[in-house]
Amino acid sequence: MQAIMETLFDIFYLVGVVVLGVLMLKNGKKREHRLFGLMAVILGAGDSFHLVPRAIALCTTGLEAHAAALGVGKLVTSITMTVFYVLLYHVYCLRYEKREKNVTLAVYVLAAVRVLLCLLPQNDWLAYRQPLLFGVLRNVPFAILGGLIIYLFYKETRARGDRAFSPMPLAITLSFAMYIPVVLFSGLYPLVGVLMIPKTLAYVWIVVMGYQDMRKNVK
């Protein structure tokens, strides 16, 4: 039952975000909406590297038998998630006409450190259970990056009364609030992995915000 329900959820998620992304790339009149489309396509494409092998594993011989494919998928997803938030920062810059050199530098340094930590061999991506230490280390700069983007969107949406993106800080916060316990505790308590579903829905919420805003602007 888990295999069927999880696979169906993943199919709807991957197809949904990619379709929304393509529509924004095709129909977006503003650069920020086309950037949102690119974010969505990268998100869906990156997550497919992990979710497709996971679905195959659940429906066949189990997760442990597909450890290498799942590990590579996690690596790809870790990098594409980072790119997603860097692009979201550029959406912020375009929407609010803000671009501070120090903030931009911080975003890129945090993203680069995150990617470099993900690429280190100590992560042992091909193993069924990766070392917890590096699971924490590679997510420290990612969490700081997320916190920075939450703050930026919170500040500007409140200052400008931007109702369309006012839920953005909450959506980003939820994505991290659901993701961090999985990193810390899923090895000991597999049931914690269920939090990846609301984390995924938070990402969908972010993409839908961009799509809805685009539709208002093309009418």
XYZ file of C-alpha atoms in Angstrom:
219
model
C 0.000 0.000 0.000
C 2.834 2.405 0.867
C 4.503 1.723 -2.478
C 1.325 2.451 -4.441
C 0.301 5.585 -2.523
C 3.802 7.072 -2.428
C 4.395 6.357 -6.112
C 1.098 7.984 -7.111
C 1.896 11.029 -4.966
C 5.343 11.341 -6.541
C 3.950 11.057 -10.072
C 1.377 13.808 -9.480
C 4.026 15.977 -7.810
C 6.704 15.607 -10.497
C 4.309 16.003 -13.415
C 2.516 18.891 -11.703
C 5.556 21.062 -10.919
C 7.152 20.446 -14.317
C 3.910 21.329 -16.154
C 3.534 24.520 -14.092
C 7.164 25.338 -14.783
C 6.793 24.885 -18.539
C 3.636 27.036 -18.550
C 5.467 29.830 -16.714
C 8.444 29.610 -19.063
C 6.118 29.731 -22.059
C 3.546 32.292 -20.935
C 5.394 34.466 -18.447
C 5.614 38.083 -19.584
C 7.871 39.130 -16.746
C 11.355 37.837 -16.179
C 10.511 36.912 -12.586
C 7.758 34.565 -13.761
C 10.011 32.893 -16.324
C 12.569 32.494 -13.545
C 9.852 30.858 -11.441
C 9.234 28.502 -14.348
C 12.904 27.585 -14.473
C 12.842 26.985 -10.711
C 9.893 24.615 -11.045
C 11.435 22.631 -13.900
C 14.750 22.302 -12.044
C 12.899 21.243 -8.899
C 10.914 18.549 -10.690
C 13.844 17.323 -12.774
C 16.183 17.188 -9.777
C 13.694 15.434 -7.492
C 13.004 12.837 -10.181
C 16.575 11.545 -9.759
C 15.622 10.484 -6.232
C 11.893 9.817 -6.431
C 11.915 7.623 -9.541
C 14.533 5.179 -8.141
C 12.676 5.252 -4.819
C 9.397 4.328 -6.500
C 11.112 1.505 -8.394
C 12.730 0.286 -5.172
C 9.463 0.329 -3.223
C 7.651 -1.551 -5.987
C 10.347 -4.191 -6.473
C 13.177 -5.400 -4.220
C 13.223 -2.714 -1.543
C 15.200 0.428 -0.734
C 18.410 -1.238 0.455
C 18.818 -3.111 -2.828
C 18.809 0.230 -4.681
C 21.067 2.117 -2.261
C 23.484 3.431 -4.908
C 20.766 4.836 -7.184
C 18.980 6.404 -4.222
C 22.224 7.930 -2.965
C 23.040 9.486 -6.328
C 19.486 10.770 -6.460
C 19.870 12.387 -3.040
C 23.074 14.078 -4.194
C 21.422 15.484 -7.320
C 18.380 16.609 -5.335
C 20.578 18.301 -2.721
C 22.228 20.367 -5.443
C 19.032 21.226 -7.341
C 17.305 22.272 -4.104
C 20.174 24.699 -3.542
C 19.841 26.069 -7.084
C 16.085 26.428 -6.478
C 16.658 28.790 -3.567
C 19.357 30.779 -5.373
C 16.874 31.351 -8.213
C 14.184 32.263 -5.675
C 16.569 34.910 -4.340
C 16.808 36.352 -7.854
C 12.995 36.378 -8.053
C 13.124 38.490 -4.888
C 15.649 40.839 -6.496
C 13.531 41.287 -9.635
C 10.210 41.636 -7.863
C 11.325 44.206 -5.330
C 14.103 45.785 -7.412
C 16.632 44.989 -4.713
C 20.158 43.776 -5.190
C 22.629 44.401 -2.391
C 26.150 43.218 -3.166
C 26.774 41.846 0.329
C 23.499 39.899 0.383
C 24.093 38.493 -3.101
C 27.620 37.490 -2.112
C 26.291 35.766 1.023
C 23.716 33.838 -1.031
C 26.320 32.589 -3.485
C 28.908 31.745 -0.832
C 26.367 29.759 1.198
C 25.179 27.944 -1.940
C 28.738 27.173 -3.034
C 29.719 25.853 0.407
C 26.588 23.698 0.468
C 27.349 22.196 -2.972
C 31.029 21.608 -2.103
C 30.053 19.835 1.126
C 27.597 17.679 -0.831
C 30.362 16.648 -3.242
C 32.793 15.478 -0.559
C 33.368 11.698 -0.557
C 32.770 11.577 3.198
C 29.042 11.830 2.466
C 29.226 8.196 1.311
C 26.247 8.683 -1.004
C 26.348 5.142 -2.362
C 25.797 3.583 1.055
C 22.318 2.704 2.287
C 22.825 4.847 5.401
C 24.961 7.973 5.023
C 26.962 9.390 7.961
C 24.823 11.642 10.153
C 27.709 14.080 10.705
C 27.914 15.031 7.044
C 24.145 15.011 6.783
C 24.193 17.799 9.367
C 27.256 19.627 8.015
C 26.036 19.946 4.441
C 22.693 21.282 5.646
C 24.090 24.028 7.896
C 24.819 26.486 5.045
C 21.577 25.399 3.369
C 19.568 26.242 6.495
C 21.314 29.624 6.795
C 20.542 30.318 3.128
C 16.906 29.432 3.729
C 16.751 31.648 6.827
C 18.184 34.570 4.869
C 15.630 34.205 2.077
C 12.793 33.868 4.600
C 13.890 37.132 6.216
C 14.190 38.968 2.885
C 10.724 37.953 1.688
C 9.162 38.614 5.104
C 10.646 42.107 5.213
C 9.600 43.131 1.702
C 6.147 41.513 1.582
C 5.228 43.300 4.810
C 6.782 46.618 3.827
C 5.092 46.673 0.412
C 1.836 44.939 1.278
C 2.522 42.239 -1.309
C -0.475 39.989 -0.718
C 0.386 37.603 -3.551
C 3.694 36.610 -1.971
C 2.828 37.242 1.685
C 2.660 33.456 2.382
C 6.126 32.956 0.866
C 8.060 33.197 4.183
C 5.695 30.660 5.760
C 5.998 28.244 2.823
C 9.808 28.373 2.936
C 9.795 27.997 6.727
C 7.567 24.918 6.481
C 9.817 23.356 3.835
C 12.800 23.602 6.182
C 10.812 22.704 9.316
C 9.748 19.441 7.655
C 13.144 18.717 6.080
C 15.485 19.177 9.060
C 13.915 16.447 11.286
C 14.248 14.004 8.381
C 17.968 14.773 8.132
C 18.488 14.372 11.872
C 16.205 11.501 12.843
C 15.076 9.426 9.844
C 18.027 7.035 10.276
C 16.838 6.132 13.764
C 13.118 6.587 13.249
C 12.115 5.804 9.628
C 8.575 7.057 10.245
C 10.000 10.595 10.401
C 10.508 10.292 6.654
C 6.765 10.903 6.268
C 7.572 14.599 6.829
C 8.961 14.675 3.290
C 5.348 14.781 2.061
C 4.438 18.131 3.704
C 7.936 19.379 2.776
C 7.168 18.561 -0.855
C 3.775 20.260 -0.591
C 5.507 23.385 0.720
C 7.629 23.445 -2.438
C 4.489 23.017 -4.537
C 2.940 25.944 -2.662
C 5.934 28.139 -3.572
C 5.626 27.185 -7.250
C 1.844 27.723 -7.250
C 2.332 31.228 -5.813
C 4.510 32.092 -8.781
C 2.036 30.557 -11.230
C -0.962 32.364 -9.745
C 0.900 35.665 -9.822
C 1.797 35.084 -13.474
C -1.836 34.414 -14.365
C -2.892 37.717 -12.780
C -0.340 39.517 -14.931
C -1.281 37.890 -18.247
C -5.010 38.595 -18.002
